[in-house]
Amino acid sequence: MVPASRVLDRNGPIADGWQRLADDAPAPAGASVLVSFARLKNEHNALFATAGAVGVDIGGDVELEELEPLLPRLGLIVVRFATMRDGRPFSVGRLLRERYGFTRDLRAVGDFIPDQVLFLLRCGFNSFEVGPNFSAEALKHSVAAYTVWYQRGVERNATVAEMRLAKEKA
Amino acid sequence: MYIYDDFDQTVAKQRVAEFRDQVDRRLKGELTEEQFRPLRLMNGLYLQLHAYMLRVAVPYGTMSVAQVRKLADIARKYDRGYGHFTTRQNLQYNWIKLEQMPDLLADLASVQMHGNQTSGNCVRNVTADHFAGVIADEVEDPRIVSEVIRQWSTFHPEFSWLPRKFKIAVTGAAKDRAAVQWHDIGLQIVRNEAGEVGYIVFVGGGMGRIPVLATKVRAFLPKQELLSYLEAILRVYNRYGRRDNIHKARIKILVRDLGPEEFTRQVEAEWEQTRHTGINLPPEEETRIARYFTPPAYEAITEPVTAFEDAKKKNRGFAQWVSTNVHPHKAPGYAIVTISLKPIGGIPGDISADQMDAVADLAERYSAAEVRATHIQNLVLPNVKQADLLAVWQRLGEIGFADANAGLITDVIACPGLDYCSLANARSIPIAQRISERFADLDRQHDVGELQIKISGCINACGHHHAGHIGILGVDKAGQEFYQITLGGAGDETAATGQLLGPGFSSDQIVDAIEKVVGAYLDIRQPNEPFIATYRRVGPAPFKEKLYGTR
């Protein structure tokens, strides 16, 4: 049976040790727990004290300044797509990586499609929580769709302009 | 003009392969129509009333002869033998089959063309002055930076899913032929007091149901810092632009809601954080791109071209055409030619495959092998020797494109309207055709003088009616097509929004109403005063009175 949701990285399915907690559910001691931003704001001291690791689920409308003081202690940030046309997670991902220096697991969830994953990777996401109809095969295909880019991504690729310069000098 | 290198060609090829896969998955049902829709839109493919419509990007309006010929081939192979130049310097085909799209895109890629980002909520195909590089009053050829923007905006990882479409236009001259203040971002290339080249940056212009002229957010942006500044604007928009209401999602609404000062403050604050992070283009790359826009080697022509002067004296039709469709060129003895795609009674912007081939032949022989598309839905031959103008005019006459009406009342802009478009409330094309027929008399047109009529078949304003000296907006009134008239709009450096004159007119009445507006102008104009100047002097009252009587 195909599970309701699963987690992939750029190569395919990966194990997921994170446990999503409802706002009123107690945090099991030592577990890796994923909570809402509202709960994190209220209970971060207690959560960091009991849980093994803490992750937060945010939307594209997040004010990153509010999240900033907690970032060093977070093991996972899940950014939610309201719809597949919601472009805010791309900016949020890039800011978390490039401006706020977040280095741990950055995960997209919601109605995005495989064809968007390459762009998400380039904006700093490394894992993807997807539904049963999401094709891991299509994801693999999409990730390989482009090999050169005009812009620099979070992965610090050489841009086309830089590759041209390198070629000229060689 | 710009020529792809291996890197550009790789991107183009990979795009075709990606879309081939997406079409395949759509046809197999692996992608729902809802999922597929934004993907096909970002390849220029719309589903219209009768068929798929493909919008091919003509970056900043510049085409080579080989590209024009390929567009003709595609019109024959995949469409019904014609295409349509749009108000954004692009070309549309109206009768495309989805299954054939991948092959069509491969054909386009073979001449370095594509449909990338001609639709969808992304940075659209960048537009520029159609006289770029050949007029005298230019700081710099705007196509250089337009190509920089084309590359930077192509498949941008962060800014491909914006709240709404995003249009950028560039002018290199103070005389604005690119309507920069009507764009989400408008750039005017300027030189500061120290002699350095940079940009005036306008943000938040747009038409649609809420017409807004752009705000000047920066009086001078150093040239080398452009891309980081564009990213700052787009990041603020991507994060904070409205996504809850499609009619309020353009950046103009964000600028309005925040207020221009707060919006500018946020952009500048974002830019301070990113301007030194390697987003800006290396200067060597700008230089490399600029080399492609080196002007052709012009012959040194120092004497007046007597054959040209004589032909004007002998041939009144030719002289009339020269007075409207030929423009001063920066090189002595050369001229810029506007090819009118507005034959009397024709469909504005339509061109058959055979006409495309003929235009390509003319450009090859007489215009350094280059053709331009204009946002007024005409074509331009940018580099014609005055000595060749008569031959060009004669050949244009043979293909039906020699009308001496550039800038005149029959040089009408019209959106496809209800004849093609699934969004339209009313037909645009037949109104344009009937206005053109009513004012067919060339002497009368030349007497009326410069007058831009722009027609949109719905409030989305693809026919730019807000910027028309006379704007016509088609609306649906209890199931009937009605047409409202606006006056006083402009798209140049004196940009203004046309004002609604009064109640609308039925399809039967609208052409008479336009004739009355023109009659009112002729009654009150001062010597050599164009329509827009008269309107600005007297306001709407005399026109209202003529149309609706005194109330």
XYZ file of C-alpha atoms in Angstrom:
721
model
C 0.000 0.000 0.000
C 1.224 3.508 -0.806
C 1.427 5.591 2.383
C -0.557 8.838 2.605
C 2.607 10.860 2.591
C 6.303 10.152 2.303
C 9.551 12.043 2.242
C 11.927 12.211 -0.706
C 15.216 13.835 -1.387
C 16.681 14.525 -4.820
C 17.456 10.829 -5.299
C 14.204 9.287 -4.071
C 12.478 8.119 -0.859
C 14.291 8.621 2.449
C 13.558 7.570 6.031
C 11.717 10.144 8.075
C 12.142 10.144 11.839
C 10.094 13.259 12.459
C 6.818 13.058 14.341
C 4.222 15.727 13.576
C 2.550 16.922 16.767
C -0.874 18.530 17.095
C -0.760 21.724 19.140
C -2.374 20.038 22.155
C -0.432 16.760 21.978
C 2.340 16.316 24.552
C 5.880 16.077 23.232
C 7.352 12.599 23.859
C 10.684 12.884 25.615
C 13.656 12.356 23.344
C 11.619 12.232 20.106
C 12.148 14.354 17.000
C 9.032 16.489 16.940
C 7.574 18.828 14.347
C 5.333 21.587 15.686
C 3.477 24.623 14.444
C 5.161 28.010 14.573
C 2.547 29.211 17.092
C 3.420 26.369 19.451
C 7.131 26.854 18.970
C 6.804 30.529 19.888
C 4.890 29.689 23.079
C 6.700 26.595 24.226
C 10.179 26.605 22.772
C 11.933 26.384 26.107
C 9.903 23.329 27.180
C 10.200 21.720 23.749
C 13.943 22.155 23.512
C 14.222 20.709 27.037
C 12.166 17.532 26.466
C 12.321 16.633 22.784
C 15.337 15.048 21.151
C 15.060 17.427 18.214
C 12.599 20.155 17.267
C 11.297 21.127 13.865
C 8.821 23.812 12.840
C 6.153 23.998 10.154
C 5.856 27.458 8.581
C 4.048 29.058 5.667
C 5.386 31.345 2.985
C 4.051 34.330 4.926
C 6.470 33.778 7.831
C 8.334 36.761 9.253
C 11.832 35.358 9.422
C 12.960 37.918 11.999
C 10.605 36.225 14.460
C 12.073 32.821 13.735
C 15.682 33.970 13.699
C 16.534 33.617 17.448
C 15.319 30.006 17.443
C 17.069 28.910 14.256
C 20.291 27.577 15.843
C 18.291 25.035 17.835
C 15.992 23.802 15.053
C 16.700 20.528 13.273
C 14.043 20.877 10.582
C 12.091 23.641 8.912
C 9.101 22.625 6.834
C 7.831 25.300 4.446
C 4.293 24.846 3.249
C 3.022 25.567 -0.258
C -0.531 26.941 -0.022
C -1.016 25.920 -3.685
C 1.428 24.874 -6.410
C 1.410 28.491 -7.612
C 2.535 29.793 -4.210
C 6.006 31.137 -4.946
C 6.871 32.414 -1.482
C 8.644 29.238 -0.278
C 11.321 29.824 -2.928
C 12.237 33.146 -1.330
C 11.919 31.773 2.198
C 14.264 28.886 1.401
C 16.893 31.089 -0.162
C 16.744 33.580 2.715
C 17.010 30.843 5.362
C 20.101 29.444 3.697
C 21.831 32.573 2.446
C 20.900 35.250 4.962
C 20.160 33.346 8.142
C 22.694 30.574 7.657
C 20.318 27.703 8.403
C 22.174 24.477 7.566
C 19.901 21.668 8.750
C 16.981 19.940 7.043
C 14.844 22.277 4.906
C 11.735 20.581 3.610
C 8.899 21.585 1.272
C 5.359 20.313 1.810
C 2.087 21.007 0.021
C 0.779 20.977 -3.531
C 4.023 21.527 -5.433
C 4.694 19.185 -8.365
C 7.822 17.264 -9.405
C 8.595 19.853 -12.083
C 9.186 22.462 -9.369
C 11.654 20.400 -7.343
C 14.759 21.435 -9.255
C 13.964 25.078 -8.494
C 13.342 24.201 -4.837
C 16.714 22.479 -4.636
C 18.298 25.564 -6.118
C 16.616 27.660 -3.419
C 18.083 25.515 -0.657
C 15.476 22.833 0.011
C 16.844 19.332 0.488
C 13.784 17.205 1.275
C 10.196 16.991 0.121
C 7.111 15.684 1.870
C 4.744 14.539 -0.856
C 1.369 12.869 -1.322
C 0.570 9.447 -2.841
C 0.161 10.810 -6.392
C 3.553 12.476 -6.436
C 5.767 10.584 -8.868
C 9.283 9.926 -7.578
C 10.174 8.966 -11.148
C 9.047 12.383 -12.433
C 11.064 14.045 -9.687
C 14.238 12.265 -10.805
C 13.531 13.353 -14.367
C 12.832 16.952 -13.369
C 15.969 17.251 -11.267
C 18.029 16.329 -14.319
C 16.156 18.639 -16.720
C 18.733 21.439 -16.710
C 22.493 21.308 -16.354
C 23.381 24.982 -16.775
C 21.941 28.092 -15.166
C 22.130 31.807 -15.739
C 21.689 32.484 -12.011
C 23.616 31.364 -8.982
C 21.623 29.079 -6.691
C 22.049 28.317 -3.016
C 24.280 25.413 -4.092
C 26.753 28.063 -5.350
C 26.880 26.704 -8.885
C 28.920 28.525 -11.488
C 26.637 30.739 -13.554
C 26.637 30.677 -17.347
C 28.460 34.030 -17.267
C 31.185 32.541 -15.067
C 31.477 29.426 -17.204
C 31.903 31.657 -20.257
C 34.687 33.565 -18.557
C 36.399 30.358 -17.478
C 36.154 28.994 -21.011
C 37.629 32.177 -22.440
C 40.573 32.042 -20.044
C 41.227 28.330 -20.618
C 22.060 41.007 -32.823
C 22.653 38.490 -30.067
C 23.643 34.981 -31.114
C 23.405 31.994 -28.776
C 26.586 30.278 -27.700
C 26.753 26.633 -26.601
C 25.447 27.481 -23.142
C 22.381 29.310 -24.423
C 21.750 26.536 -26.940
C 21.992 23.911 -24.178
C 19.368 25.734 -22.129
C 17.115 26.013 -25.192
C 17.463 22.302 -25.990
C 16.842 21.226 -22.421
C 13.712 23.355 -22.365
C 12.319 21.561 -25.411
C 13.084 18.168 -23.851
C 11.455 19.191 -20.592
C 8.261 20.347 -22.292
C 8.179 17.227 -24.494
C 8.165 15.187 -21.294
C 5.489 17.389 -19.717
C 3.180 17.133 -22.737
C 3.698 13.374 -22.724
C 2.784 13.139 -19.039
C -0.267 15.355 -19.614
C -1.473 13.199 -22.501
C -1.001 10.083 -20.341
C -2.944 11.721 -17.513
C 0.007 11.824 -15.100
C -0.356 15.605 -14.880
C -3.805 17.068 -14.291
C -4.869 20.026 -16.429
C -4.589 22.195 -13.324
C -0.967 21.099 -12.821
C -0.123 21.301 -16.521
C -1.665 24.727 -17.097
C 1.101 26.878 -15.536
C 3.737 24.710 -17.228
C 2.256 25.194 -20.693
C 1.671 28.899 -20.025
C 5.354 29.355 -19.217
C 6.010 27.916 -22.673
C 3.616 30.432 -24.226
C 0.713 28.034 -24.782
C -2.813 29.266 -24.029
C -6.088 27.427 -24.480
C -8.342 29.857 -26.351
C -11.917 29.757 -27.627
C -11.260 27.498 -30.605
C -7.773 26.051 -30.234
C -4.417 26.413 -28.488
C -2.653 29.711 -29.078
C 1.149 29.876 -28.945
C 2.922 33.114 -28.115
C 6.473 33.048 -29.406
C 8.937 35.331 -27.636
C 10.688 37.920 -29.755
C 13.135 39.222 -27.145
C 13.112 43.029 -27.249
C 11.505 42.806 -30.670
C 14.651 41.931 -32.631
C 14.630 39.164 -35.262
C 17.122 37.878 -37.792
C 16.144 37.024 -41.342
C 16.529 33.321 -40.552
C 14.159 33.676 -37.625
C 11.495 35.458 -39.677
C 11.725 32.736 -42.316
C 11.382 30.052 -39.664
C 8.310 31.823 -38.281
C 6.855 31.669 -41.795
C 7.661 27.941 -42.068
C 6.001 27.290 -38.723
C 2.896 29.225 -39.784
C 2.592 26.915 -42.789
C 3.536 23.686 -41.032
C 1.614 23.965 -37.769
C -0.909 26.775 -38.241
C -3.122 28.163 -40.980
C -0.448 30.063 -42.844
C -0.337 33.223 -40.788
C 0.737 34.753 -37.491
C -0.088 37.827 -35.436
C 2.299 40.378 -33.955
C 1.217 41.496 -30.500
C 1.478 44.605 -28.348
C 4.452 43.057 -26.538
C 6.599 42.591 -29.644
C 5.777 38.873 -29.715
C 4.229 36.673 -32.401
C 1.149 34.539 -31.840
C -0.147 31.512 -33.713
C -3.826 30.831 -33.238
C -4.408 27.253 -34.355
C -1.910 25.010 -32.587
C -2.320 21.357 -31.615
C -0.912 20.316 -28.246
C 0.615 17.094 -29.611
C 2.649 19.122 -32.123
C 3.997 21.615 -29.604
C 7.243 19.791 -28.743
C 8.235 19.557 -32.417
C 7.236 23.164 -32.958
C 9.398 24.265 -30.019
C 12.292 22.224 -31.434
C 11.858 24.064 -34.760
C 11.919 27.386 -32.913
C 15.007 26.364 -30.931
C 16.782 25.589 -34.225
C 16.771 29.355 -34.886
C 17.379 30.310 -31.224
C 13.746 31.109 -30.483
C 11.264 29.874 -27.879
C 7.996 30.550 -26.091
C 9.642 30.857 -22.689
C 7.865 33.017 -20.176
C 5.540 34.684 -22.666
C 2.783 33.843 -20.228
C 2.456 32.711 -16.627
C 3.214 34.442 -13.344
C 6.866 34.997 -14.103
C 9.149 37.625 -15.612
C 7.812 37.951 -19.144
C 9.683 38.505 -22.353
C 11.479 41.840 -21.974
C 10.537 44.625 -24.389
C 12.551 47.598 -25.635
C 12.486 50.583 -27.955
C 11.935 49.275 -31.495
C 14.323 51.955 -32.801
C 17.088 50.760 -30.467
C 20.591 51.256 -31.800
C 19.603 53.299 -34.842
C 18.300 56.578 -33.483
C 20.484 59.544 -32.671
C 19.208 60.544 -29.227
C 20.169 57.332 -27.418
C 22.425 56.979 -24.355
C 23.005 53.299 -25.044
C 21.367 50.529 -27.086
C 18.684 49.164 -24.689
C 18.916 45.711 -26.268
C 22.212 45.081 -24.468
C 20.655 45.274 -21.025
C 17.504 43.626 -22.356
C 19.554 40.572 -23.307
C 21.179 40.639 -19.856
C 17.674 40.650 -18.361
C 16.512 37.908 -20.719
C 19.266 35.598 -19.519
C 18.921 36.495 -15.838
C 15.140 36.044 -15.870
C 15.191 32.755 -17.778
C 14.095 29.976 -15.395
C 15.002 32.035 -12.352
C 14.907 29.617 -9.407
C 13.332 32.096 -6.984
C 11.129 34.244 -9.204
C 9.271 31.844 -11.495
C 6.095 31.645 -9.371
C 5.302 35.274 -8.687
C 1.892 36.511 -7.505
C 1.179 37.591 -11.089
C 2.813 38.305 -14.435
C 5.765 40.673 -14.456
C 6.746 42.859 -17.401
C 9.976 44.779 -17.845
C 10.596 47.377 -20.565
C 13.711 49.381 -21.418
C 14.307 52.621 -23.263
C 17.728 53.976 -24.073
C 16.388 57.392 -25.034
C 14.494 60.183 -23.324
C 11.878 59.915 -26.082
C 10.108 56.799 -24.800
C 8.907 54.369 -27.438
C 8.809 51.432 -25.009
C 6.063 52.742 -22.669
C 8.290 52.134 -19.650
C 5.930 53.835 -17.198
C 3.239 51.296 -18.062
C 5.364 48.337 -16.949
C 5.946 46.484 -13.687
C 9.525 47.666 -14.026
C 10.503 50.335 -16.517
C 14.144 51.215 -17.066
C 15.389 54.358 -18.724
C 19.084 54.376 -19.512
C 20.606 57.708 -18.505
C 23.970 59.342 -17.928
C 24.579 61.079 -14.601
C 26.497 64.288 -14.049
C 29.739 62.342 -13.733
C 29.098 60.857 -17.171
C 28.406 57.349 -15.858
C 25.704 55.207 -17.412
C 22.888 53.908 -15.235
C 19.139 53.631 -14.974
C 16.119 55.525 -13.816
C 14.049 52.747 -12.243
C 10.260 52.900 -12.455
C 8.159 50.303 -10.610
C 4.483 49.472 -10.448
C 3.015 50.591 -13.734
C 0.333 48.472 -15.336
C -2.906 48.461 -17.248
C -5.700 45.990 -16.593
C -8.742 47.012 -14.614
C -6.751 49.375 -12.387
C -4.507 51.461 -14.659
C -1.505 52.861 -12.782
C 1.526 54.769 -14.005
C 4.781 53.586 -12.477
C 6.515 55.216 -9.518
C 10.087 56.366 -9.939
C 11.852 54.446 -7.156
C 15.371 55.417 -8.107
C 16.703 58.408 -10.030
C 20.037 56.736 -10.764
C 21.050 53.101 -10.403
C 24.649 52.397 -11.402
C 24.660 50.144 -14.439
C 26.705 47.339 -12.903
C 24.289 46.954 -9.980
C 21.154 46.312 -12.013
C 20.596 42.613 -11.368
C 20.890 42.850 -7.592
C 18.410 45.729 -7.641
C 15.972 43.796 -9.818
C 16.241 40.850 -7.415
C 15.515 43.133 -4.459
C 12.352 44.428 -6.160
C 11.241 40.928 -7.092
C 11.963 39.502 -3.650
C 9.829 42.134 -1.936
C 7.086 41.476 -4.489
C 7.348 37.678 -4.311
C 7.077 37.704 -0.527
C 4.501 40.420 0.013
C 2.484 40.786 -3.201
C -1.121 39.701 -2.793
C -1.960 36.135 -3.725
C -5.548 36.036 -2.486
C -7.095 38.005 -5.352
C -5.858 37.743 -8.946
C -7.101 41.275 -9.657
C -4.976 42.716 -6.876
C -1.843 40.635 -7.372
C 0.227 42.872 -9.664
C 3.099 44.787 -8.104
C 1.248 48.063 -8.750
C -1.185 47.106 -5.956
C 1.658 46.329 -3.531
C 3.248 49.691 -4.307
C -0.105 51.377 -3.781
C -0.919 49.512 -0.534
C 2.495 50.043 1.043
C 2.776 53.517 -0.395
C 5.608 54.352 -2.807
C 7.921 55.526 -0.013
C 7.566 52.434 2.138
C 7.820 50.167 -0.891
C 11.010 51.930 -1.965
C 12.388 51.709 1.577
C 11.818 47.944 1.651
C 13.456 47.475 -1.748
C 16.472 49.548 -0.780
C 16.799 47.697 2.561
C 16.688 44.335 0.779
C 19.170 45.558 -1.801
C 21.654 46.682 0.870
C 21.800 43.054 2.019
C 22.305 41.508 -1.415
C 24.110 43.989 -3.626
C 27.531 42.607 -2.750
C 26.638 38.912 -2.844
C 27.641 38.161 -6.409
C 24.266 38.612 -8.120
C 25.458 41.383 -10.413
C 26.747 40.429 -13.818
C 30.525 40.347 -14.257
C 31.472 43.412 -16.370
C 33.246 41.132 -18.852
C 29.931 39.421 -19.582
C 28.175 42.732 -20.204
C 30.981 43.626 -22.608
C 30.639 40.272 -24.359
C 26.893 40.748 -24.852
C 27.356 44.371 -25.959
C 29.637 43.236 -28.776
C 26.695 41.511 -30.468
C 24.947 44.856 -30.791
C 27.791 46.606 -32.577
C 26.179 48.593 -35.395
C 26.662 47.296 -38.944
C 29.347 49.010 -41.017
C 27.508 51.984 -42.506
C 28.706 53.439 -45.767
C 29.926 57.011 -45.425
C 27.211 58.944 -47.236
C 27.994 62.644 -47.094
C 26.009 64.061 -50.012
C 22.210 64.418 -50.039
C 20.723 61.399 -51.817
C 19.333 63.042 -54.911
C 17.548 59.971 -56.265
C 15.570 59.808 -53.021
C 14.735 63.508 -53.059
C 13.675 63.321 -56.700
C 11.477 60.278 -56.116
C 9.624 62.119 -53.351
C 8.983 65.045 -55.687
C 7.777 62.847 -58.510
C 5.720 60.353 -56.543
C 3.170 61.727 -54.107
C 2.273 58.306 -52.683
C 5.932 57.636 -51.937
C 6.329 61.089 -50.378
C 3.317 60.475 -48.137
C 4.724 57.133 -47.049
C 8.103 58.709 -46.312
C 6.417 61.398 -44.212
C 4.809 58.846 -41.890
C 6.697 55.557 -42.177
C 10.302 56.669 -42.577
C 12.185 57.989 -39.554
C 15.558 59.714 -39.127
C 18.496 57.353 -38.714
C 21.647 58.159 -36.775
C 23.802 57.437 -39.830
C 23.676 60.026 -42.635
C 22.031 58.699 -45.767
C 20.215 55.922 -43.894
C 16.629 55.625 -42.704
C 14.434 53.594 -40.376
C 11.343 52.153 -42.045
C 8.083 51.240 -40.333
C 6.287 48.489 -42.206
C 2.624 49.042 -41.502
C 0.799 45.834 -40.618
C -2.392 47.909 -40.750
C -3.665 47.725 -44.328
C -7.082 49.331 -44.684
C -9.683 46.841 -43.491
C -7.031 44.363 -42.333
C -6.518 42.743 -38.965
C -3.932 44.772 -36.986
C -0.696 42.796 -36.628
C -1.692 39.880 -38.843
C 0.870 38.689 -41.362
C 0.820 35.712 -43.720
C 3.709 33.300 -44.162
C 4.350 34.644 -47.650
C 4.421 38.209 -46.331
C 6.890 37.126 -43.625
C 9.158 35.655 -46.289
C 8.902 38.832 -48.350
C 9.797 40.978 -45.323
C 12.756 38.682 -44.621
C 13.927 39.091 -48.223
C 13.670 42.883 -47.934
C 15.627 42.886 -44.671
C 18.297 40.651 -46.151
C 18.753 42.833 -49.194
C 18.224 46.306 -47.729
C 18.420 46.344 -43.924
C 21.485 44.499 -42.609
C 19.385 41.329 -42.277
C 17.444 42.499 -39.261
C 13.724 43.033 -38.568
C 12.068 44.522 -35.507
C 8.587 44.038 -34.087
C 6.956 47.042 -32.421
C 4.455 47.205 -29.584
C 2.233 49.102 -32.013
C 1.937 45.815 -33.946
C 4.054 46.918 -36.869
C 7.468 45.832 -38.152
C 10.608 47.894 -38.624
C 13.495 47.690 -41.057
C 16.117 49.506 -39.000
C 18.943 50.064 -41.489
C 17.734 51.083 -44.936
C 19.756 53.349 -47.208
C 17.737 56.348 -48.376
C 18.712 55.382 -51.898
C 16.860 52.062 -51.442
C 13.669 53.453 -49.938
C 11.789 53.634 -53.230
C 12.513 49.990 -54.018
C 11.495 48.953 -50.488
C 8.246 50.905 -50.754
C 7.445 49.397 -54.136
C 8.025 45.866 -52.902
C 5.942 46.554 -49.773
C 3.167 47.737 -52.087
C 3.234 44.368 -53.842
C 2.675 42.507 -50.560
C 0.030 44.926 -49.251
C 2.107 46.567 -46.521
C 2.851 49.986 -48.026
C 0.128 51.956 -46.252
C 1.388 55.425 -45.352
C -0.342 55.364 -41.993
C 2.251 54.825 -39.243
C 1.131 56.908 -36.263
C -2.122 57.929 -37.945
C -5.730 57.140 -37.131
C -5.783 53.832 -39.037
C -2.627 52.590 -37.266
C -4.934 50.990 -34.709
C -3.788 48.643 -31.936
C -6.288 45.922 -31.155
C -6.209 42.829 -28.976
C -7.503 39.565 -30.507
C -10.809 40.108 -28.689
C -13.797 37.822 -28.755
C -12.851 36.441 -32.165
C -10.150 34.383 -30.444
C -9.769 35.119 -26.763
C -11.531 33.261 -23.980
C -11.354 36.264 -21.648
C -12.877 38.858 -23.990
C -16.279 40.483 -23.533
C -16.447 41.970 -26.993
C -14.855 41.777 -30.411
C -11.963 44.160 -31.114
C -10.803 43.225 -34.600
C -14.018 44.129 -36.491
C -14.100 47.538 -34.778
C -10.489 48.171 -35.827
C -11.337 47.095 -39.365
C -14.368 49.362 -39.598
C -12.518 52.383 -38.191
C -9.778 51.724 -40.713
C -12.314 51.577 -43.555
C -14.135 54.707 -42.377
C -10.890 56.698 -42.412
C -9.401 54.964 -45.439
C -8.908 58.193 -47.388
C -5.199 58.865 -47.070
C -5.414 62.650 -47.480
C -7.975 62.784 -44.703
C -5.769 60.619 -42.464
C -2.786 62.851 -43.054
C -4.964 65.892 -42.357
C -6.114 64.431 -39.013
C -2.478 63.730 -38.230
C -0.939 61.836 -35.340
C -3.615 59.939 -33.444
C -3.353 56.612 -31.638
C -6.490 54.515 -31.306
C -6.136 51.467 -29.053
C -8.872 48.859 -28.623
C -9.255 46.250 -25.870
C -11.985 43.638 -25.905
C -12.105 43.442 -22.127
C -10.880 45.127 -18.977
C -7.569 43.229 -19.054
C -6.494 45.923 -21.504
C -4.258 43.872 -23.818
C -5.101 46.421 -26.516
C -3.600 49.160 -24.282
C -6.761 51.299 -24.440
C -5.703 53.166 -21.277
C -2.704 54.521 -23.209
C -4.606 55.420 -26.387
C -5.135 59.020 -27.377
C -8.531 57.517 -28.113
C -9.097 54.301 -26.182
C -11.930 51.906 -26.894
C -12.930 49.331 -24.302
C -15.320 46.522 -25.187
C -17.737 45.583 -22.417
C -20.620 43.207 -22.081
C -23.914 44.950 -21.369
C -26.765 42.499 -20.837
C -25.311 40.091 -23.390
C -24.584 42.822 -25.956
C -21.191 44.131 -27.017
C -20.786 47.759 -25.965
C -17.828 50.064 -26.378
C -16.665 52.784 -24.007
C -14.463 55.648 -25.187
C -11.557 57.069 -23.190
C -9.558 60.125 -24.242
C -6.148 61.497 -23.381
C -4.130 58.373 -22.704
C -0.468 58.216 -23.713
C 2.299 55.642 -23.621
C 5.359 57.776 -24.186
C 7.427 59.947 -21.830
C 4.266 62.005 -21.236
C 2.412 58.850 -20.180
C -1.147 59.360 -18.989
C -4.273 57.304 -18.363
C -7.171 57.936 -20.688
C -10.349 59.212 -19.049
C -13.758 57.697 -19.646
C -15.876 60.085 -21.690
C -19.370 58.826 -20.929
C -21.814 55.997 -21.602
C -20.772 53.351 -24.112
C -21.902 52.785 -27.672
C -23.220 49.741 -29.458
C -21.180 48.059 -32.145
C -23.343 49.858 -34.738
C -22.723 53.268 -33.161
C -19.068 53.145 -32.152
C -17.478 54.099 -35.470
C -19.800 57.095 -35.851
C -18.910 58.096 -32.306
C -15.185 57.972 -33.097
C -15.805 60.089 -36.189
C -17.584 62.656 -34.007
C -14.651 62.774 -31.598
C -12.334 63.371 -34.536
C -14.729 66.018 -35.887
C -14.697 67.846 -32.538
C -10.902 67.846 -32.642
C -10.783 69.216 -36.188
C -13.184 72.009 -35.158
C -11.092 73.240 -32.259
C -7.477 72.381 -33.035
C -4.913 75.118 -33.494
C -2.495 75.063 -36.409
C -0.206 72.015 -36.269
C -1.695 70.899 -32.979
C -1.955 67.101 -32.746
C -5.014 65.463 -31.191
C -3.385 64.727 -27.841
C -2.184 68.316 -27.464
C -5.651 69.662 -28.224
C -7.173 67.304 -25.681
C -4.653 68.384 -23.059
C -5.432 72.024 -23.812
C -9.230 71.847 -23.766
C -10.054 68.739 -21.707
C -12.995 66.417 -22.350
C -15.852 68.960 -22.438
C -15.974 69.776 -26.180
C -15.752 66.076 -27.016
C -18.517 65.190 -24.579
C -20.715 67.864 -26.011
C -20.215 66.618 -29.548
C -20.957 63.024 -28.528
C -23.701 63.377 -25.990
C -25.021 66.909 -26.594
C -25.436 69.447 -23.817
C -27.185 68.028 -20.827
